[in-house]
């Protein structure tokens, strides 16, 4: 198969680039090595759409962060994605940290962040009563938002697919050769693709991909892990805004982030590691996270913890995002070093890649049929009474409550299985429909979800994976089924 | 529609016994069960050891459930299976329950009194913050039990179990009998959390090692579980370096605690005990919301179903009395609080205007003892002491208090003195 553009990696970067390219009448394919889209950094981060107070003025990060933040409002309308406009406070505890607040206030203004201001303790406490008592002053960052990262990526891919892009998962790019004007891309699974352009959006693996085509890769990925704990959504309202400490040499520090669905994320720490994909958690890391959080808020309901996880930042020796054409091979584009604020910047990164790096080289005909809109599948629990009645009339499976913690019905699950980017594993259903994402973490509903998946996909329960290929939960039958 | 006098949520051992206790020809009663059949968790407990107290014979879980079901089948009550209670509110003195099923979708019923007997759920890996990778192959022991005993699927070949709760112990034996290799059970505490008979019959009889004061310090496996590492812990539960042992396994079962499953009823805003995770009740099993009762594992986790039946029958009887005697809750409340070496006592309050001669307090200790003494105080006054033998946290203890003992309105507290260990 021959394509104009082949994108490697279906994280938020690859997903939004695919969608951006679907505005043009070109043949684009998006490849992903995992069994679902958005399973690396894009599924393990703080979910914040940062305002842009942090990046060095003049950097690509600063520019794309502020632009990306604005573009999310447009994405919310077009892709019907969750966006929680809750704002943020950066908190200070003493004169030194108050000095830092002033500095970040200035930096935010330079970067063009709207609405920033300093608030004293009393004003801040009025807005966030659970702020730690030791907090003396805060920097108000009202344009900070929170999204649901993998849903944004999946929604973008769905919209791209709707507009003609191909998406293939379980394809691990292993080898890239240049033959005349074409790149020949081979995957470990044995498929070969040809494409005029290759866009390397492989996250932490970007350097590995780059080495397949370049002798001297201009950056080196230095992965940094970040661990989190998740509080149950019953803590909703404990804090309204995202709380940041003042940044240190390791980065933005341990945050508390209220999520769209009511949970609170607490984390991350920041530890350099050599592995690109070690996303394990550790007792020490989780302790650092708890200690950090106690400087932000008081009486944190840690007993409502339902899960821990971690993600790997694809930081690089370039420090800024490395979004450039290859110096060695024309038609190969790096979207690398996309660490924080990569989620925020992603819509701006996609535009930058297409409008600044590709269009000057190549006239792209407009896709006249481009439809910018995608409609989310509304969950039963989010419907109005009349919508629920309608939904049940059309499909009685909406009457079967499967996940009791998050109140997800069989009707919801079936629809999420059959999305354009299929939800065909237990974890993919958790990512899409939130079934199993609550306090019992699937203890009650997993056996039902396996059965529903098997029925809808025409498989046996033994063939249903937890996530990756070969990760089936049920191993063998013990008796003949009636 | 006329409200029911009593609606019972959940048709496990507790709901069935509550129904029997509440039954009266003059009352309009309804029981709702989300599963296809009645019986609750007992249906997946195919081992025996049930009913020694209540029926004086040893039954399997399904047999015990069957008896409970037979006892209520002839009664003139409404039983709805395959129906989930998704929300309950109380408005103008009446409970309104929102139900869901595939026949009618969402619909509502009303009740003057409600009994919560919705059982419990299993504590998860996330809640106890186990470190390491997050591959497939890690699940609560009860989930594995369900896959195996109800649906007929094995979840692995080489198994390790964290936590010595009864379900974990039972599953150690069950998985072994089905051909899996169980490499060990690790328990954080210096004592087991399961019934002594289960330690003997499920671990010792099969030479499965029990590692006390050990926990999981690492989990490896990118997409599927490859190995786990356990470490011994010190008195602060910190890993002791150099004590690591690694086991190559494809399955890790967790038996690290059960929690009353009552989140569906958050809208009722009844008071919940931090210790039990269930409602705070008085001796009539009434919660802080008038007319709302709770029993069985939804109230506090029981080790023996017989006690569930006993407690829930009483809760049913009390709900019946509440309706028939048109009783109002009094303000004359006495608090019952755990003191040294006691983790919790139930009920947590006594309604002193209630007509009772004595109450049975259920309690759990925090330590093991070969012999010991319970001391029951009211305020500063020692009411009485009681000797006890072979006390373990995993097994519930019972203490009777007579109303005539109670001298004033001061709170009752109980402490446990370890005599020999
Ligand atoms: C702990 C943490 C917290 C963060 N918090 C925030 C935040 O609050 N706000 C914010 O804006 N940003 C945040 N970020 C940054 C943000 O999450 C990332 O910048 C963003 O998700 C990167 O997306 P990506 O698509 O570039 O990479 P990824 O999401 O990692 O996607 C890369 C994809 O490429 C695939 N791939 C790799 N190799 C191959 C191959 N050979 N063949 C095929 N496919 C391949 C991978 O499987 C993966 O799916 C955070 C990051 C971390 C780790
Ligand atoms: C694995 C295991 C092993 C055990 N082994 C022994 C043993 O060997 N010997 C012994 O004596 N005891 C044993 N026990 C203890 C005893 O069996 C249980 O404590 C007892 O059966 C619990 O009864 P229950 O009715 O409180 O809860 P459950 O049996 O859990 O019943 C609760 C019921 O409520 C239903 N329900 C919940 N929420 C809703 C809702 N919102 N709407 C409608 N319905 C709902 C559930 O579907 C369920 O049927 C064991 C328990 C377990 C879990």
Short mmCIF file of C-alpha atoms in Angstrom, two decimals, chain B residues 40-405:
data_model
loop_
_atom_site.label_atom_id
_atom_site.label_comp_id
_atom_site.label_asym_id
_atom_site.label_seq_id
_atom_site.Cartn_x
_atom_site.Cartn_y
_atom_site.Cartn_z
CA UNK B 40 -25.71 -13.99 46.88
CA UNK B 41 -22.07 -14.83 47.42
CA UNK B 42 -22.96 -18.27 48.82
CA UNK B 43 -23.56 -19.53 45.28
CA UNK B 44 -19.87 -19.33 44.48
CA UNK B 45 -18.74 -20.79 47.83
CA UNK B 46 -18.99 -24.43 46.77
CA UNK B 47 -16.84 -25.63 49.67
CA UNK B 48 -18.50 -26.85 52.84
CA UNK B 49 -18.37 -25.41 56.35
CA UNK B 50 -21.59 -23.44 56.31
CA UNK B 51 -24.46 -23.84 58.74
CA UNK B 52 -22.75 -25.49 61.74
CA UNK B 53 -24.33 -22.96 64.10
CA UNK B 54 -27.62 -22.29 62.40
CA UNK B 55 -28.58 -25.71 61.08
CA UNK B 56 -26.27 -27.87 63.20
CA UNK B 57 -24.89 -29.52 60.11
CA UNK B 58 -22.18 -28.86 57.60
CA UNK B 59 -23.47 -27.56 54.29
CA UNK B 60 -21.89 -26.11 51.18
CA UNK B 61 -22.58 -22.48 50.34
CA UNK B 62 -25.15 -23.30 47.62
CA UNK B 63 -26.90 -25.76 49.96
CA UNK B 64 -27.09 -23.15 52.69
CA UNK B 65 -28.48 -20.66 50.19
CA UNK B 66 -31.01 -23.21 48.97
CA UNK B 67 -32.40 -23.64 52.49
CA UNK B 68 -32.75 -19.91 52.92
CA UNK B 69 -34.50 -19.65 49.57
CA UNK B 70 -36.91 -22.51 50.37
CA UNK B 71 -37.86 -20.83 53.62
CA UNK B 72 -39.12 -17.71 51.86
CA UNK B 73 -40.49 -19.17 48.63
CA UNK B 74 -44.00 -19.82 49.88
CA UNK B 75 -44.36 -16.39 51.45
CA UNK B 76 -46.72 -13.87 50.00
CA UNK B 77 -44.13 -11.25 49.11
CA UNK B 78 -42.79 -9.67 45.90
CA UNK B 79 -39.37 -10.90 44.86
CA UNK B 80 -37.78 -9.23 41.86
CA UNK B 81 -34.55 -10.74 40.53
CA UNK B 82 -32.41 -9.39 37.66
CA UNK B 83 -33.20 -5.95 39.03
CA UNK B 84 -30.71 -3.49 40.48
CA UNK B 85 -31.45 -0.77 43.00
CA UNK B 86 -29.48 2.14 41.59
CA UNK B 87 -30.50 4.92 43.95
CA UNK B 88 -32.55 5.46 47.09
CA UNK B 89 -33.77 8.76 48.48
CA UNK B 90 -36.03 9.58 51.39
CA UNK B 91 -38.66 12.22 50.80
CA UNK B 92 -41.49 13.25 53.13
CA UNK B 93 -40.91 10.24 55.31
CA UNK B 94 -41.06 7.74 52.44
CA UNK B 95 -38.21 5.94 50.72
CA UNK B 96 -38.16 6.12 46.96
CA UNK B 97 -36.07 3.46 45.26
CA UNK B 98 -34.96 3.71 41.68
CA UNK B 99 -34.72 0.27 40.06
CA UNK B 100 -33.32 -0.85 36.74
CA UNK B 101 -33.81 -3.98 34.72
CA UNK B 102 -34.01 -5.01 31.10
CA UNK B 103 -37.77 -5.52 31.20
CA UNK B 104 -38.94 -2.14 32.48
CA UNK B 105 -35.80 -0.04 32.30
CA UNK B 106 -35.70 2.56 35.01
CA UNK B 107 -38.66 2.55 37.38
CA UNK B 108 -39.48 3.52 40.93
CA UNK B 109 -41.04 1.94 43.96
CA UNK B 110 -41.80 3.41 47.38
CA UNK B 111 -41.33 2.04 50.85
CA UNK B 112 -41.97 3.06 54.43
CA UNK B 113 -38.95 1.12 55.59
CA UNK B 114 -35.87 -0.19 53.77
CA UNK B 115 -33.33 -2.84 54.69
CA UNK B 116 -29.90 -2.70 53.09
CA UNK B 117 -28.48 -6.23 52.71
CA UNK B 118 -26.37 -5.66 49.63
CA UNK B 119 -23.26 -7.57 50.73
CA UNK B 120 -19.66 -6.47 50.28
CA UNK B 121 -16.98 -6.00 47.63
CA UNK B 122 -13.28 -6.86 47.65
CA UNK B 123 -10.52 -4.38 48.39
CA UNK B 124 -8.33 -3.87 45.32
CA UNK B 125 -4.70 -3.61 44.41
CA UNK B 126 -5.07 0.14 43.91
CA UNK B 127 -6.59 0.73 47.33
CA UNK B 128 -3.61 -0.88 49.05
CA UNK B 129 -1.20 0.74 46.59
CA UNK B 130 0.79 -2.34 45.63
CA UNK B 131 3.97 -1.31 43.81
CA UNK B 132 5.31 -2.57 40.50
CA UNK B 133 3.97 -3.10 36.98
CA UNK B 134 0.25 -3.34 36.22
CA UNK B 135 -0.12 -6.35 33.91
CA UNK B 136 -3.04 -8.74 33.43
CA UNK B 137 -3.19 -11.61 35.91
CA UNK B 138 -3.82 -9.74 39.15
CA UNK B 139 -7.32 -9.93 40.57
CA UNK B 140 -9.31 -10.20 43.77
CA UNK B 141 -9.61 -13.80 44.95
CA UNK B 142 -13.41 -13.64 44.95
CA UNK B 143 -13.41 -12.66 41.27
CA UNK B 144 -11.26 -15.69 40.48
CA UNK B 145 -13.64 -17.77 42.57
CA UNK B 146 -16.54 -16.52 40.53
CA UNK B 147 -14.82 -17.20 37.20
CA UNK B 148 -14.06 -20.71 38.40
CA UNK B 149 -17.11 -21.81 40.37
CA UNK B 150 -19.90 -20.04 38.51
CA UNK B 151 -18.58 -19.68 34.96
CA UNK B 152 -16.10 -22.59 34.88
CA UNK B 153 -12.88 -20.83 33.88
CA UNK B 154 -9.42 -21.06 35.41
CA UNK B 155 -7.48 -17.81 35.53
CA UNK B 156 -3.96 -19.23 35.80
CA UNK B 157 -1.51 -22.05 36.38
CA UNK B 158 1.04 -20.66 38.81
CA UNK B 159 -0.51 -18.67 41.57
CA UNK B 160 0.56 -16.54 44.49
CA UNK B 161 -1.91 -15.14 46.99
CA UNK B 162 -1.59 -11.89 48.92
CA UNK B 163 -3.58 -11.72 52.12
CA UNK B 164 -4.74 -14.53 54.31
CA UNK B 165 -8.42 -13.61 54.26
CA UNK B 166 -10.75 -16.59 54.02
CA UNK B 167 -11.46 -16.22 50.33
CA UNK B 168 -7.73 -16.32 49.58
CA UNK B 169 -7.27 -19.45 51.67
CA UNK B 170 -10.27 -21.18 50.11
CA UNK B 171 -8.99 -20.26 46.65
CA UNK B 172 -5.51 -21.60 47.46
CA UNK B 173 -7.08 -25.03 47.94
CA UNK B 174 -9.56 -24.68 45.11
CA UNK B 175 -6.94 -23.67 42.53
CA UNK B 176 -4.67 -26.50 43.70
CA UNK B 177 -7.46 -29.05 43.28
CA UNK B 178 -8.06 -27.72 39.77
CA UNK B 179 -4.43 -28.40 38.87
CA UNK B 180 -2.78 -25.05 39.49
CA UNK B 181 0.37 -24.68 41.53
CA UNK B 182 -0.05 -22.30 44.47
CA UNK B 183 3.39 -21.10 45.50
CA UNK B 184 2.46 -19.34 48.70
CA UNK B 185 0.34 -16.92 50.64
CA UNK B 186 1.79 -13.71 52.07
CA UNK B 187 0.20 -11.85 54.96
CA UNK B 188 1.22 -8.37 56.08
CA UNK B 189 0.19 -8.90 59.69
CA UNK B 190 2.05 -11.18 62.09
CA UNK B 191 -1.13 -13.27 62.33
CA UNK B 192 -3.48 -14.74 59.77
CA UNK B 193 -6.69 -12.99 58.85
CA UNK B 194 -8.57 -16.16 58.09
CA UNK B 195 -10.40 -18.70 60.17
CA UNK B 196 -8.08 -21.19 61.82
CA UNK B 197 -9.85 -24.11 60.18
CA UNK B 198 -9.17 -22.58 56.76
CA UNK B 199 -5.45 -22.19 57.52
CA UNK B 200 -5.29 -25.87 58.41
CA UNK B 201 -7.55 -27.30 55.73
CA UNK B 202 -6.54 -25.06 52.84
CA UNK B 203 -2.82 -24.40 53.41
CA UNK B 204 -1.29 -26.96 55.79
CA UNK B 205 -3.05 -29.92 54.18
CA UNK B 206 -1.60 -28.91 50.81
CA UNK B 207 1.86 -27.82 52.00
CA UNK B 208 1.27 -24.27 50.84
CA UNK B 209 3.60 -21.93 52.75
CA UNK B 210 2.15 -18.96 54.64
CA UNK B 211 4.55 -16.02 54.93
CA UNK B 212 3.45 -13.93 57.91
CA UNK B 213 4.70 -10.32 58.20
CA UNK B 214 5.36 -10.32 54.46
CA UNK B 215 4.00 -8.26 51.63
CA UNK B 216 4.51 -7.78 47.91
CA UNK B 217 7.35 -5.40 47.22
CA UNK B 218 7.46 -5.74 43.44
CA UNK B 219 5.41 -6.96 40.50
CA UNK B 220 6.92 -7.60 37.08
CA UNK B 221 5.29 -8.13 33.72
CA UNK B 222 4.62 -5.76 30.83
CA UNK B 223 1.37 -7.13 29.49
CA UNK B 224 0.98 -10.35 31.50
CA UNK B 225 2.21 -11.11 35.00
CA UNK B 226 5.66 -12.69 35.05
CA UNK B 227 6.80 -12.57 38.66
CA UNK B 228 6.15 -11.13 42.08
CA UNK B 229 8.59 -10.40 44.87
CA UNK B 230 7.70 -10.53 48.54
CA UNK B 231 9.60 -8.92 51.41
CA UNK B 232 9.37 -9.29 55.13
CA UNK B 233 8.15 -6.15 56.89
CA UNK B 234 9.14 -4.54 60.16
CA UNK B 235 6.73 -3.21 62.78
CA UNK B 236 6.10 -0.09 60.64
CA UNK B 237 5.30 -2.33 57.67
CA UNK B 238 8.43 -1.15 55.86
CA UNK B 239 10.25 -3.75 53.73
CA UNK B 240 13.27 -5.34 55.41
CA UNK B 241 16.09 -5.30 52.90
CA UNK B 242 17.62 -8.66 52.06
CA UNK B 243 14.44 -10.63 52.74
CA UNK B 244 13.16 -10.55 49.15
CA UNK B 245 11.87 -13.74 47.58
CA UNK B 246 10.79 -13.81 43.95
CA UNK B 247 8.19 -16.19 42.54
CA UNK B 248 7.51 -16.72 38.86
CA UNK B 249 3.74 -16.74 38.61
CA UNK B 250 1.05 -15.90 36.07
CA UNK B 251 -1.59 -15.10 38.65
CA UNK B 252 -1.72 -13.00 41.79
CA UNK B 253 -4.91 -13.26 43.82
CA UNK B 254 -5.69 -10.63 46.41
CA UNK B 255 -7.53 -11.42 49.60
CA UNK B 256 -6.87 -8.18 51.38
CA UNK B 257 -10.20 -7.27 52.81
CA UNK B 258 -13.89 -6.90 52.14
CA UNK B 259 -15.80 -3.65 52.31
CA UNK B 260 -19.57 -3.17 52.70
CA UNK B 261 -21.02 -2.44 49.28
CA UNK B 262 -23.23 0.53 50.06
CA UNK B 263 -22.03 3.28 47.74
CA UNK B 264 -25.18 2.92 45.67
CA UNK B 265 -27.09 4.37 48.59
CA UNK B 266 -24.96 7.50 49.09
CA UNK B 267 -27.98 9.73 48.45
CA UNK B 268 -29.49 8.61 51.78
CA UNK B 269 -26.55 10.18 53.64
CA UNK B 270 -26.70 7.81 56.61
CA UNK B 271 -23.75 7.86 58.99
CA UNK B 272 -21.00 5.44 58.11
CA UNK B 273 -18.42 3.94 60.46
CA UNK B 274 -14.80 4.46 59.41
CA UNK B 275 -13.94 1.16 61.07
CA UNK B 276 -16.49 -1.16 59.49
CA UNK B 277 -17.18 0.76 56.30
CA UNK B 278 -20.86 0.07 56.94
CA UNK B 279 -23.66 2.07 58.52
CA UNK B 280 -23.65 3.09 62.16
CA UNK B 281 -26.62 1.30 63.73
CA UNK B 282 -28.34 0.85 67.08
CA UNK B 283 -29.35 -2.49 68.56
CA UNK B 284 -32.40 -2.60 66.26
CA UNK B 285 -30.06 -2.38 63.24
CA UNK B 286 -31.57 0.99 62.43
CA UNK B 287 -29.19 3.48 60.82
CA UNK B 288 -29.05 7.21 61.45
CA UNK B 289 -31.85 7.55 58.89
CA UNK B 290 -35.14 6.60 60.49
CA UNK B 291 -36.74 3.51 58.98
CA UNK B 292 -33.50 2.47 57.26
CA UNK B 293 -31.97 -0.77 58.50
CA UNK B 294 -28.77 -2.59 57.52
CA UNK B 295 -27.52 -6.14 58.06
CA UNK B 296 -25.17 -8.85 56.79
CA UNK B 297 -21.94 -7.99 55.00
CA UNK B 298 -23.42 -4.66 53.96
CA UNK B 299 -23.30 -3.71 57.64
CA UNK B 300 -19.97 -5.27 58.62
CA UNK B 301 -18.04 -8.14 57.15
CA UNK B 302 -18.85 -11.49 58.74
CA UNK B 303 -16.70 -14.60 58.75
CA UNK B 304 -19.62 -16.99 59.28
CA UNK B 305 -22.83 -16.98 57.33
CA UNK B 306 -24.65 -18.33 60.39
CA UNK B 307 -24.08 -15.02 62.14
CA UNK B 308 -25.28 -13.20 59.05
CA UNK B 309 -28.51 -15.15 59.23
CA UNK B 310 -28.90 -14.55 62.95
CA UNK B 311 -28.24 -10.83 62.69
CA UNK B 312 -30.36 -10.33 59.60
CA UNK B 313 -33.34 -12.23 61.03
CA UNK B 314 -33.25 -9.80 63.93
CA UNK B 315 -32.92 -6.82 61.60
CA UNK B 316 -36.00 -8.07 59.72
CA UNK B 317 -37.92 -8.50 62.96
CA UNK B 318 -36.98 -5.00 64.02
CA UNK B 319 -38.13 -3.54 60.72
CA UNK B 320 -41.42 -5.37 61.17
CA UNK B 321 -41.76 -3.99 64.71
CA UNK B 322 -40.95 -0.54 63.39
CA UNK B 323 -43.89 -0.73 60.99
CA UNK B 324 -46.39 -2.60 63.17
CA UNK B 325 -45.76 -0.59 66.33
CA UNK B 326 -45.41 2.64 64.40
CA UNK B 327 -42.33 3.28 66.48
CA UNK B 328 -40.45 6.57 66.40
CA UNK B 329 -36.77 6.78 67.00
CA UNK B 330 -35.93 8.16 70.45
CA UNK B 331 -33.28 10.73 71.29
CA UNK B 332 -32.13 8.69 74.24
CA UNK B 333 -28.94 7.32 72.67
CA UNK B 334 -26.01 5.68 74.33
CA UNK B 335 -22.70 5.27 72.48
CA UNK B 336 -20.68 2.07 72.42
CA UNK B 337 -17.02 2.65 71.63
CA UNK B 338 -14.01 0.37 71.18
CA UNK B 339 -11.07 0.90 73.51
CA UNK B 340 -7.60 -0.77 73.64
CA UNK B 341 -7.12 -3.84 71.43
CA UNK B 342 -10.64 -3.68 69.99
CA UNK B 343 -11.08 -2.73 66.34
CA UNK B 344 -14.84 -2.31 66.32
CA UNK B 345 -18.05 -3.03 68.19
CA UNK B 346 -21.49 -3.37 66.74
CA UNK B 347 -24.01 -1.86 67.32
CA UNK B 348 -22.30 1.48 67.77
CA UNK B 349 -25.26 3.02 69.61
CA UNK B 350 -28.04 1.84 71.91
CA UNK B 351 -31.55 3.27 71.76
CA UNK B 352 -32.35 3.32 75.47
CA UNK B 353 -36.09 3.85 74.98
CA UNK B 354 -36.28 0.61 73.07
CA UNK B 355 -37.86 -2.21 75.00
CA UNK B 356 -34.97 -4.65 75.52
CA UNK B 357 -33.57 -6.78 78.31
CA UNK B 358 -30.17 -7.44 76.88
CA UNK B 359 -28.17 -6.77 73.73
CA UNK B 360 -25.49 -8.89 72.09
CA UNK B 361 -22.50 -6.84 71.02
CA UNK B 362 -20.41 -8.20 68.17
CA UNK B 363 -16.78 -7.19 68.23
CA UNK B 364 -13.36 -7.89 66.81
CA UNK B 365 -10.02 -7.55 68.54
CA UNK B 366 -6.88 -6.18 66.95
CA UNK B 367 -4.58 -8.87 68.37
CA UNK B 368 -4.37 -12.60 68.93
CA UNK B 369 -4.57 -14.06 72.41
CA UNK B 370 -4.55 -17.54 73.84
CA UNK B 371 -6.38 -16.20 76.88
CA UNK B 372 -7.59 -12.74 77.65
CA UNK B 373 -10.27 -10.65 79.31
CA UNK B 374 -12.87 -8.25 77.99
CA UNK B 375 -13.55 -5.36 80.35
CA UNK B 376 -16.82 -3.53 79.86
CA UNK B 377 -17.02 0.01 81.17
CA UNK B 378 -19.69 2.63 81.36
CA UNK B 379 -17.93 5.93 81.65
CA UNK B 380 -15.27 5.27 84.32
CA UNK B 381 -17.22 2.46 85.99
CA UNK B 382 -16.25 -1.13 85.26
CA UNK B 383 -19.55 -2.95 84.65
CA UNK B 384 -18.09 -6.44 84.35
CA UNK B 385 -15.23 -8.48 82.90
CA UNK B 386 -15.38 -11.64 80.86
CA UNK B 387 -12.72 -14.25 80.15
CA UNK B 388 -12.02 -15.34 76.60
CA UNK B 389 -9.92 -18.06 74.99
CA UNK B 390 -8.31 -18.41 71.54
CA UNK B 391 -9.16 -14.91 70.47
CA UNK B 392 -8.17 -13.94 66.89
CA UNK B 393 -9.03 -10.80 64.92
CA UNK B 394 -10.49 -12.92 62.14
CA UNK B 395 -13.21 -14.35 64.34
CA UNK B 396 -16.01 -12.25 65.73
CA UNK B 397 -16.55 -12.25 69.51
CA UNK B 398 -19.87 -11.67 71.24
CA UNK B 399 -20.62 -10.04 74.58
CA UNK B 400 -24.04 -9.68 76.19
CA UNK B 401 -25.04 -6.59 78.12
CA UNK B 402 -28.18 -6.47 80.23
CA UNK B 403 -30.16 -3.25 80.31
CA UNK B 404 -30.23 -3.42 84.09
CA UNK B 405 -26.41 -3.20 84.10
#
